[in-house]
């Protein structure tokens, strides 16, 4: 079968590899669509991928098939697996969990001591077929199409952030960063009943998309002072979601809060940054962070199926697997007008 395999930094090859064989306790899925994620771009640049030793849960290491935001059809069910049959339409929850550490026992698999993702720490879904654990599979209702089902995974990230925030119905919020996660945060905050949603970014195309998916106001930070504008228009937001991952946006998020407001760090900021803590202190504000998601797939699926969340709007491009490097990774790096690019894997 054809797959996009990560060998090394900037060395991702679309090549033929052996079709995987189902094992007892596992399920074989024919992949329909897989989205390209920011972490795939990190992988392209040489970070995050499991190298040197096998991941403790997947038992796999590079060269690895990338891809983790996916939908597909079950083709074969391994011995001992119940509840699934060939032909089921599914979304894949790609998080690896050990099942044994305290976080796993507490029902917080996203905090697992051995957290990982298929597609980064085990073979993923930029391939015609994937072998996965049954706990990763969620059956899809008829109202969800296969392409939008590939958006359930990144939506779960944003949804989890909003769910864990102190946002209440009627609250005013700001979202810093209008990339895919920022856009999905806007959609989730709207679903949670925000009365005002102010999107901040430096790309006019992304801001146009932010307005389309539900932002009530947009601020181009290259043209106006985001903090002044937010304070002038809202008196300070109840919650500021940080989905841009820069020192300036974290600081601006803090400065945009009302008294006792909350900044939620949704982005992953791998390197230390300088933060002015004074606004936090003076406002008795909170700064929290979320990572991945847990136990939200069924809710996200229901809310997409019912039309409460229209996530399909963030798809800006669809490409075949053969074009994944040039028209996928390269395009996302150079063209900031892009949001979510989906790769089609079904024949
Ligand atoms: Zn992702
Ligand atoms: Zn664990």
mmCIF file of C-alpha atoms and ligand atoms in Angstrom:
data_model
loop_
_atom_site.group_PDB
_atom_site.id
_atom_site.type_symbol
_atom_site.label_atom_id
_atom_site.label_comp_id
_atom_site.label_asym_id
_atom_site.label_seq_id
_atom_site.Cartn_x
_atom_site.Cartn_y
_atom_site.Cartn_z
ATOM 1 C CA UNK A 1 0.000 0.000 0.000
ATOM 2 C CA UNK A 2 1.007 3.614 -0.402
ATOM 3 C CA UNK A 3 2.033 5.624 2.680
ATOM 4 C CA UNK A 4 3.789 8.883 3.637
ATOM 5 C CA UNK A 5 6.733 7.723 5.707
ATOM 6 C CA UNK A 6 8.883 9.980 7.899
ATOM 7 C CA UNK A 7 12.578 9.083 7.658
ATOM 8 C CA UNK A 8 14.257 12.219 8.928
ATOM 9 C CA UNK A 9 13.996 15.998 9.004
ATOM 10 C CA UNK A 10 12.532 17.167 5.677
ATOM 11 C CA UNK A 11 12.683 13.599 4.414
ATOM 12 C CA UNK A 12 9.139 12.328 4.059
ATOM 13 C CA UNK A 13 8.649 9.791 1.295
ATOM 14 C CA UNK A 14 5.448 8.627 -0.316
ATOM 15 C CA UNK A 15 6.266 5.013 -1.037
ATOM 16 C CA UNK A 16 4.889 1.502 -1.177
ATOM 17 C CA UNK A 17 5.090 -0.411 2.108
ATOM 18 C CA UNK A 18 3.613 -3.758 3.172
ATOM 19 C CA UNK A 19 -0.091 -3.622 3.899
ATOM 20 C CA UNK A 20 -0.436 -4.132 7.675
ATOM 21 C CA UNK A 21 -2.050 -7.323 8.950
ATOM 22 C CA UNK A 22 -4.652 -7.288 11.720
ATOM 23 C CA UNK A 23 -3.630 -8.937 15.015
ATOM 24 C CA UNK A 24 -5.715 -10.229 17.933
ATOM 25 C CA UNK A 25 -7.264 -7.333 19.853
ATOM 26 C CA UNK A 26 -6.707 -4.853 17.007
ATOM 27 C CA UNK A 27 -8.764 -3.448 14.159
ATOM 28 C CA UNK A 28 -7.807 -2.765 10.551
ATOM 29 C CA UNK A 29 -9.162 0.484 9.108
ATOM 30 C CA UNK A 30 -9.207 1.626 5.502
ATOM 31 C CA UNK A 31 -8.440 5.306 5.800
ATOM 32 C CA UNK A 32 -10.678 7.794 3.978
ATOM 33 C CA UNK A 33 -9.274 11.225 4.874
ATOM 34 C CA UNK A 34 -6.452 12.496 7.101
ATOM 35 C CA UNK A 35 -5.827 16.150 7.937
ATOM 36 C CA UNK A 36 -2.384 17.725 8.093
ATOM 37 C CA UNK A 37 -1.735 19.054 11.598
ATOM 38 C CA UNK A 38 0.702 21.598 13.012
ATOM 39 C CA UNK A 39 2.510 18.716 14.694
ATOM 40 C CA UNK A 40 3.002 17.080 11.283
ATOM 41 C CA UNK A 41 4.800 20.294 10.293
ATOM 42 C CA UNK A 42 6.910 20.029 13.459
ATOM 43 C CA UNK A 43 7.691 16.463 12.378
ATOM 44 C CA UNK A 44 8.604 17.717 8.911
ATOM 45 C CA UNK A 45 11.060 20.094 10.595
ATOM 46 C CA UNK A 46 12.574 17.241 12.570
ATOM 47 C CA UNK A 47 10.832 17.445 15.957
ATOM 48 C CA UNK A 48 8.369 15.266 17.912
ATOM 49 C CA UNK A 49 8.812 11.996 15.997
ATOM 50 C CA UNK A 50 9.765 8.830 17.881
ATOM 51 C CA UNK A 51 13.421 8.123 17.036
ATOM 52 C CA UNK A 52 16.253 6.015 18.516
ATOM 53 C CA UNK A 53 14.078 3.723 20.623
ATOM 54 C CA UNK A 54 10.588 2.256 20.237
ATOM 55 C CA UNK A 55 7.723 4.088 21.932
ATOM 56 C CA UNK A 56 6.725 2.172 25.104
ATOM 57 C CA UNK A 57 3.078 1.882 24.051
ATOM 58 C CA UNK A 58 3.220 1.481 20.266
ATOM 59 C CA UNK A 59 6.513 -0.427 20.231
ATOM 60 C CA UNK A 60 7.335 1.481 17.038
ATOM 61 C CA UNK A 61 9.887 4.086 15.980
ATOM 62 C CA UNK A 62 10.991 5.925 12.832
ATOM 63 C CA UNK A 63 10.784 5.339 9.952
ATOM 64 C CA UNK A 64 7.096 5.862 10.733
ATOM 65 C CA UNK A 65 3.963 6.540 8.724
ATOM 66 C CA UNK A 66 2.744 10.039 9.662
ATOM 67 C CA UNK A 67 -0.890 11.127 10.084
ATOM 68 C CA UNK A 68 -3.326 11.210 13.004
ATOM 69 C CA UNK A 69 -6.452 13.252 12.147
ATOM 70 C CA UNK A 70 -8.484 10.651 10.347
ATOM 71 C CA UNK A 71 -11.680 8.957 9.307
ATOM 72 C CA UNK A 72 -12.125 5.592 7.669
ATOM 73 C CA UNK A 73 -13.966 2.299 7.301
ATOM 74 C CA UNK A 74 -13.356 -0.823 9.333
ATOM 75 C CA UNK A 75 -12.241 -3.637 7.050
ATOM 76 C CA UNK A 76 -11.222 -6.350 9.493
ATOM 77 C CA UNK A 77 -11.673 -6.969 13.199
ATOM 78 C CA UNK A 78 -9.020 -8.916 15.113
ATOM 79 C CA UNK A 79 -9.731 -11.881 17.361
ATOM 80 C CA UNK A 80 -11.401 -10.923 20.629
ATOM 81 C CA UNK A 81 -12.601 -7.465 19.520
ATOM 82 C CA UNK A 82 -16.287 -6.819 20.093
ATOM 83 C CA UNK A 83 -18.582 -3.930 19.187
ATOM 84 C CA UNK A 84 -17.179 -3.289 15.718
ATOM 85 C CA UNK A 85 -17.783 -4.919 12.368
ATOM 86 C CA UNK A 86 -16.407 -4.574 8.869
ATOM 87 C CA UNK A 87 -18.036 -1.651 7.100
ATOM 88 C CA UNK A 88 -18.411 0.575 10.171
ATOM 89 C CA UNK A 89 -17.611 4.231 9.462
ATOM 90 C CA UNK A 90 -15.290 5.558 12.147
ATOM 91 C CA UNK A 91 -13.228 8.466 13.395
ATOM 92 C CA UNK A 92 -9.904 7.562 14.961
ATOM 93 C CA UNK A 93 -8.858 8.986 18.339
ATOM 94 C CA UNK A 94 -5.094 8.715 17.831
ATOM 95 C CA UNK A 95 -3.768 9.159 21.360
ATOM 96 C CA UNK A 96 -1.611 6.332 22.694
ATOM 97 C CA UNK A 97 -2.127 5.481 26.363
ATOM 98 C CA UNK A 98 -0.422 2.951 28.612
ATOM 99 C CA UNK A 99 -3.548 2.166 30.615
ATOM 100 C CA UNK A 100 -1.462 1.539 33.737
ATOM 101 C CA UNK A 101 -0.179 4.865 35.086
ATOM 102 C CA UNK A 102 -2.101 6.928 37.643
ATOM 103 C CA UNK A 103 -3.406 9.382 35.021
ATOM 104 C CA UNK A 104 -4.752 6.553 32.888
ATOM 105 C CA UNK A 105 -6.359 4.989 35.964
ATOM 106 C CA UNK A 106 -7.869 8.373 36.857
ATOM 107 C CA UNK A 107 -9.462 8.629 33.401
ATOM 108 C CA UNK A 108 -7.031 11.272 32.154
ATOM 109 C CA UNK A 109 -5.279 9.466 29.295
ATOM 110 C CA UNK A 110 -4.056 12.777 27.819
ATOM 111 C CA UNK A 111 -1.848 13.065 30.911
ATOM 112 C CA UNK A 112 -0.491 9.521 30.549
ATOM 113 C CA UNK A 113 3.151 9.078 31.577
ATOM 114 C CA UNK A 114 3.746 7.523 28.145
ATOM 115 C CA UNK A 115 1.519 9.809 26.080
ATOM 116 C CA UNK A 116 2.007 9.587 22.353
ATOM 117 C CA UNK A 117 0.127 9.691 19.066
ATOM 118 C CA UNK A 118 -0.083 7.289 16.206
ATOM 119 C CA UNK A 119 1.442 9.129 13.272
ATOM 120 C CA UNK A 120 4.227 10.548 15.472
ATOM 121 C CA UNK A 121 5.061 7.812 17.990
ATOM 122 C CA UNK A 122 3.624 4.866 16.103
ATOM 123 C CA UNK A 123 2.495 4.208 12.540
ATOM 124 C CA UNK A 124 -0.272 6.586 11.522
ATOM 125 C CA UNK A 125 -2.864 7.234 8.882
ATOM 126 C CA UNK A 126 -1.303 8.915 5.852
ATOM 127 C CA UNK A 127 -1.676 5.434 4.386
ATOM 128 C CA UNK A 128 -4.358 3.322 2.766
ATOM 129 C CA UNK A 129 -4.716 1.161 5.874
ATOM 130 C CA UNK A 130 -3.906 1.423 9.585
ATOM 131 C CA UNK A 131 -4.042 -1.031 12.483
ATOM 132 C CA UNK A 132 -5.449 0.534 15.650
ATOM 133 C CA UNK A 133 -6.721 -0.334 19.107
ATOM 134 C CA UNK A 134 -10.497 -0.550 19.541
ATOM 135 C CA UNK A 135 -10.437 2.220 22.184
ATOM 136 C CA UNK A 136 -9.360 4.610 19.422
ATOM 137 C CA UNK A 137 -12.469 3.983 17.339
ATOM 138 C CA UNK A 138 -15.668 6.014 17.375
ATOM 139 C CA UNK A 139 -18.556 5.062 15.101
ATOM 140 C CA UNK A 140 -19.961 7.892 13.011
ATOM 141 C CA UNK A 141 -23.638 8.780 12.688
ATOM 142 C CA UNK A 142 -25.044 9.144 9.157
ATOM 143 C CA UNK A 143 -25.049 12.936 9.384
ATOM 144 C CA UNK A 144 -21.271 13.216 9.410
ATOM 145 C CA UNK A 145 -19.437 12.996 6.128
ATOM 146 C CA UNK A 146 -16.064 11.285 5.925
ATOM 147 C CA UNK A 147 -14.118 14.454 5.137
ATOM 148 C CA UNK A 148 -15.552 16.401 8.070
ATOM 149 C CA UNK A 149 -14.948 13.384 10.308
ATOM 150 C CA UNK A 150 -11.209 13.952 9.804
ATOM 151 C CA UNK A 151 -11.730 17.251 11.661
ATOM 152 C CA UNK A 152 -13.041 15.613 14.827
ATOM 153 C CA UNK A 153 -9.505 15.198 16.194
ATOM 154 C CA UNK A 154 -8.376 18.851 16.022
ATOM 155 C CA UNK A 155 -11.877 19.932 17.091
ATOM 156 C CA UNK A 156 -11.465 17.777 20.206
ATOM 157 C CA UNK A 157 -8.344 19.803 21.121
ATOM 158 C CA UNK A 158 -10.226 23.118 20.980
ATOM 159 C CA UNK A 159 -13.361 21.676 22.551
ATOM 160 C CA UNK A 160 -11.385 20.304 25.520
ATOM 161 C CA UNK A 161 -9.799 23.739 26.067
ATOM 162 C CA UNK A 162 -13.185 25.479 26.123
ATOM 163 C CA UNK A 163 -14.679 22.757 28.284
ATOM 164 C CA UNK A 164 -11.950 23.095 30.910
ATOM 165 C CA UNK A 165 -12.040 26.899 30.866
ATOM 166 C CA UNK A 166 -14.173 29.012 33.178
ATOM 167 C CA UNK A 167 -16.181 30.282 30.190
ATOM 168 C CA UNK A 168 -19.913 30.534 30.914
ATOM 169 C CA UNK A 169 -22.800 31.135 28.557
ATOM 170 C CA UNK A 170 -22.933 34.836 27.657
ATOM 171 C CA UNK A 171 -19.249 35.468 28.314
ATOM 172 C CA UNK A 172 -17.000 37.598 26.133
ATOM 173 C CA UNK A 173 -13.915 35.833 24.844
ATOM 174 C CA UNK A 174 -10.871 36.556 22.714
ATOM 175 C CA UNK A 175 -9.014 34.024 20.597
ATOM 176 C CA UNK A 176 -5.395 34.844 19.791
ATOM 177 C CA UNK A 177 -4.311 33.026 16.636
ATOM 178 C CA UNK A 178 -6.701 32.057 13.831
ATOM 179 C CA UNK A 179 -4.948 28.958 12.539
ATOM 180 C CA UNK A 180 -6.888 25.665 12.538
ATOM 181 C CA UNK A 181 -6.897 25.314 16.350
ATOM 182 C CA UNK A 182 -7.824 28.989 16.833
ATOM 183 C CA UNK A 183 -10.680 28.641 14.324
ATOM 184 C CA UNK A 184 -11.940 25.488 16.017
ATOM 185 C CA UNK A 185 -11.679 27.274 19.377
ATOM 186 C CA UNK A 186 -13.916 30.029 17.983
ATOM 187 C CA UNK A 187 -16.420 27.376 16.880
ATOM 188 C CA UNK A 188 -16.271 25.655 20.293
ATOM 189 C CA UNK A 189 -16.537 28.925 22.259
ATOM 190 C CA UNK A 190 -19.550 29.876 20.164
ATOM 191 C CA UNK A 191 -21.137 26.478 20.820
ATOM 192 C CA UNK A 192 -20.503 27.103 24.538
ATOM 193 C CA UNK A 193 -22.563 30.300 24.309
ATOM 194 C CA UNK A 194 -20.043 33.146 24.083
ATOM 195 C CA UNK A 195 -21.803 36.487 23.472
ATOM 196 C CA UNK A 196 -18.757 38.086 21.848
ATOM 197 C CA UNK A 197 -15.791 36.366 20.222
ATOM 198 C CA UNK A 198 -12.886 38.577 19.193
ATOM 199 C CA UNK A 199 -10.313 36.952 16.921
ATOM 200 C CA UNK A 200 -6.765 38.320 16.707
ATOM 201 C CA UNK A 201 -4.286 37.357 13.994
ATOM 202 C CA UNK A 202 -1.793 38.908 11.593
ATOM 203 C CA UNK A 203 -3.268 37.411 8.407
ATOM 204 C CA UNK A 204 -6.278 39.031 6.781
ATOM 205 C CA UNK A 205 -7.251 35.740 5.109
ATOM 206 C CA UNK A 206 -7.290 33.911 8.414
ATOM 207 C CA UNK A 207 -9.307 36.695 9.996
ATOM 208 C CA UNK A 208 -11.838 36.478 7.174
ATOM 209 C CA UNK A 209 -12.188 32.780 7.947
ATOM 210 C CA UNK A 210 -12.471 33.580 11.673
ATOM 211 C CA UNK A 211 -15.412 35.891 10.943
ATOM 212 C CA UNK A 212 -16.989 33.216 8.763
ATOM 213 C CA UNK A 213 -16.858 30.562 11.502
ATOM 214 C CA UNK A 214 -18.278 32.787 14.230
ATOM 215 C CA UNK A 215 -15.960 35.566 15.429
ATOM 216 C CA UNK A 216 -18.098 38.650 16.141
ATOM 217 C CA UNK A 217 -15.115 40.981 15.637
ATOM 218 C CA UNK A 218 -11.641 40.537 14.175
ATOM 219 C CA UNK A 219 -8.440 42.428 14.895
ATOM 220 C CA UNK A 220 -5.492 42.554 12.521
ATOM 221 C CA UNK A 221 -2.595 42.930 14.974
ATOM 222 C CA UNK A 222 -0.385 44.396 12.242
ATOM 223 C CA UNK A 223 -2.802 47.317 11.914
ATOM 224 C CA UNK A 224 -4.162 47.988 15.382
ATOM 225 C CA UNK A 225 -3.284 47.471 19.019
ATOM 226 C CA UNK A 226 -5.175 44.304 19.917
ATOM 227 C CA UNK A 227 -5.160 44.897 23.682
ATOM 228 C CA UNK A 228 -6.410 48.493 23.469
ATOM 229 C CA UNK A 229 -9.107 47.524 21.016
ATOM 230 C CA UNK A 230 -10.326 44.569 23.132
ATOM 231 C CA UNK A 231 -10.365 46.624 26.323
ATOM 232 C CA UNK A 232 -12.149 49.513 24.609
ATOM 233 C CA UNK A 233 -14.823 47.251 23.148
ATOM 234 C CA UNK A 234 -15.422 44.805 25.977
ATOM 235 C CA UNK A 235 -13.962 46.248 29.148
ATOM 236 C CA UNK A 236 -11.839 43.097 29.278
ATOM 237 C CA UNK A 237 -12.741 39.571 28.215
ATOM 238 C CA UNK A 238 -13.790 36.797 30.576
ATOM 239 C CA UNK A 239 -11.575 34.269 28.842
ATOM 240 C CA UNK A 240 -8.702 34.708 26.382
ATOM 241 C CA UNK A 241 -7.673 31.586 24.472
ATOM 242 C CA UNK A 242 -4.083 31.616 23.306
ATOM 243 C CA UNK A 243 -3.702 29.558 20.116
ATOM 244 C CA UNK A 244 -0.793 31.344 18.468
ATOM 245 C CA UNK A 245 2.105 30.210 20.628
ATOM 246 C CA UNK A 246 4.155 33.403 20.821
ATOM 247 C CA UNK A 247 5.385 35.518 23.749
ATOM 248 C CA UNK A 248 3.567 38.587 22.421
ATOM 249 C CA UNK A 249 0.218 36.795 22.152
ATOM 250 C CA UNK A 250 0.487 35.298 25.649
ATOM 251 C CA UNK A 251 1.225 38.758 27.050
ATOM 252 C CA UNK A 252 -1.556 40.343 25.020
ATOM 253 C CA UNK A 253 -3.995 37.649 26.131
ATOM 254 C CA UNK A 254 -3.178 38.454 29.777
ATOM 255 C CA UNK A 255 -3.497 42.189 29.195
ATOM 256 C CA UNK A 256 -6.916 41.726 27.516
ATOM 257 C CA UNK A 257 -8.604 40.100 30.512
ATOM 258 C CA UNK A 258 -11.204 41.562 32.820
ATOM 259 C CA UNK A 259 -10.503 41.289 36.546
ATOM 260 C CA UNK A 260 -10.443 37.615 37.572
ATOM 261 C CA UNK A 261 -10.458 36.550 33.930
ATOM 262 C CA UNK A 262 -8.635 33.528 32.566
ATOM 263 C CA UNK A 263 -6.041 32.911 29.899
ATOM 264 C CA UNK A 264 -6.110 29.366 28.528
ATOM 265 C CA UNK A 265 -2.952 28.300 26.728
ATOM 266 C CA UNK A 266 -4.155 25.996 23.951
ATOM 267 C CA UNK A 267 -1.000 26.189 21.845
ATOM 268 C CA UNK A 268 2.191 24.282 22.554
ATOM 269 C CA UNK A 269 5.115 26.615 23.258
ATOM 270 C CA UNK A 270 8.206 24.409 23.404
ATOM 271 C CA UNK A 271 10.738 27.088 24.337
ATOM 272 C CA UNK A 272 10.763 29.430 27.356
ATOM 273 C CA UNK A 273 9.201 32.853 26.796
ATOM 274 C CA UNK A 274 9.182 36.061 28.834
ATOM 275 C CA UNK A 275 5.797 36.840 30.391
ATOM 276 C CA UNK A 276 4.819 39.984 32.293
ATOM 277 C CA UNK A 277 3.085 38.501 35.337
ATOM 278 C CA UNK A 278 1.929 41.868 36.665
ATOM 279 C CA UNK A 279 -1.413 41.920 34.769
ATOM 280 C CA UNK A 280 -2.100 38.461 36.199
ATOM 281 C CA UNK A 281 -1.451 39.638 39.758
ATOM 282 C CA UNK A 282 -3.276 42.944 39.555
ATOM 283 C CA UNK A 283 -6.391 41.295 38.136
ATOM 284 C CA UNK A 284 -6.214 38.179 40.289
ATOM 285 C CA UNK A 285 -6.451 36.413 36.963
ATOM 286 C CA UNK A 286 -5.803 32.793 36.118
ATOM 287 C CA UNK A 287 -3.544 31.259 33.542
ATOM 288 C CA UNK A 288 -4.242 27.636 32.710
ATOM 289 C CA UNK A 289 -3.278 25.247 29.928
ATOM 290 C CA UNK A 290 -4.751 22.227 28.229
ATOM 291 C CA UNK A 291 -3.153 19.427 26.242
ATOM 292 C CA UNK A 292 -4.874 17.270 23.652
ATOM 293 C CA UNK A 293 -8.270 16.035 24.876
ATOM 294 C CA UNK A 294 -9.910 13.324 26.858
ATOM 295 C CA UNK A 295 -13.329 11.702 26.799
ATOM 296 C CA UNK A 296 -14.819 14.263 24.402
ATOM 297 C CA UNK A 297 -15.021 12.444 21.058
ATOM 298 C CA UNK A 298 -18.665 11.339 21.530
ATOM 299 C CA UNK A 299 -19.739 14.909 22.382
ATOM 300 C CA UNK A 300 -17.793 16.441 19.501
ATOM 301 C CA UNK A 301 -19.295 13.874 17.119
ATOM 302 C CA UNK A 302 -22.832 14.629 18.324
ATOM 303 C CA UNK A 303 -22.343 18.387 18.045
ATOM 304 C CA UNK A 304 -20.987 18.144 14.508
ATOM 305 C CA UNK A 305 -23.756 15.720 13.514
ATOM 306 C CA UNK A 306 -26.450 18.035 14.894
ATOM 307 C CA UNK A 307 -25.002 21.064 13.095
ATOM 308 C CA UNK A 308 -24.200 22.883 16.354
ATOM 309 C CA UNK A 309 -20.595 23.016 15.243
ATOM 310 C CA UNK A 310 -19.858 23.504 11.540
ATOM 311 C CA UNK A 311 -16.214 22.529 11.375
ATOM 312 C CA UNK A 312 -16.119 21.777 7.663
ATOM 313 C CA UNK A 313 -15.704 25.491 6.961
ATOM 314 C CA UNK A 314 -12.048 25.379 7.977
ATOM 315 C CA UNK A 315 -11.082 22.995 5.146
ATOM 316 C CA UNK A 316 -9.200 25.126 2.616
ATOM 317 C CA UNK A 317 -7.706 22.438 0.382
ATOM 318 C CA UNK A 318 -7.911 18.723 -0.487
ATOM 319 C CA UNK A 319 -4.980 16.871 -2.018
ATOM 320 C CA UNK A 320 -4.004 13.311 -2.995
ATOM 321 C CA UNK A 321 -1.355 11.473 -0.939
ATOM 322 C CA UNK A 322 1.233 11.779 -3.734
ATOM 323 C CA UNK A 323 1.217 15.577 -3.326
ATOM 324 C CA UNK A 324 1.512 15.640 0.461
ATOM 325 C CA UNK A 325 4.971 17.213 0.600
ATOM 326 C CA UNK A 326 4.674 19.866 -2.132
ATOM 327 C CA UNK A 327 1.004 20.743 -1.831
ATOM 328 C CA UNK A 328 0.596 19.847 1.822
ATOM 329 C CA UNK A 329 3.584 20.582 4.044
ATOM 330 C CA UNK A 330 5.238 23.149 1.759
ATOM 331 C CA UNK A 331 1.968 24.959 1.114
ATOM 332 C CA UNK A 332 1.148 25.183 4.827
ATOM 333 C CA UNK A 333 4.603 26.596 5.540
ATOM 334 C CA UNK A 334 4.457 29.264 2.845
ATOM 335 C CA UNK A 335 0.743 30.096 2.470
ATOM 336 C CA UNK A 336 -0.780 31.492 5.663
ATOM 337 C CA UNK A 337 -4.170 31.730 3.975
ATOM 338 C CA UNK A 338 -4.454 27.961 4.371
ATOM 339 C CA UNK A 339 -6.194 26.491 7.378
ATOM 340 C CA UNK A 340 -6.875 22.749 7.194
ATOM 341 C CA UNK A 341 -5.557 20.707 4.292
ATOM 342 C CA UNK A 342 -7.034 17.207 3.966
ATOM 343 C CA UNK A 343 -5.315 14.298 2.265
ATOM 344 C CA UNK A 344 -7.560 11.853 0.436
ATOM 345 C CA UNK A 345 -6.586 8.220 0.906
ATOM 346 C CA UNK A 346 -9.610 6.316 -0.333
ATOM 347 C CA UNK A 347 -9.187 4.988 -3.875
HETATM 348 ZN ZN1 LIG B 1 -2.999 17.061 15.393
HETATM 349 ZN ZN1 LIG B 2 -0.800 5.941 31.197
#
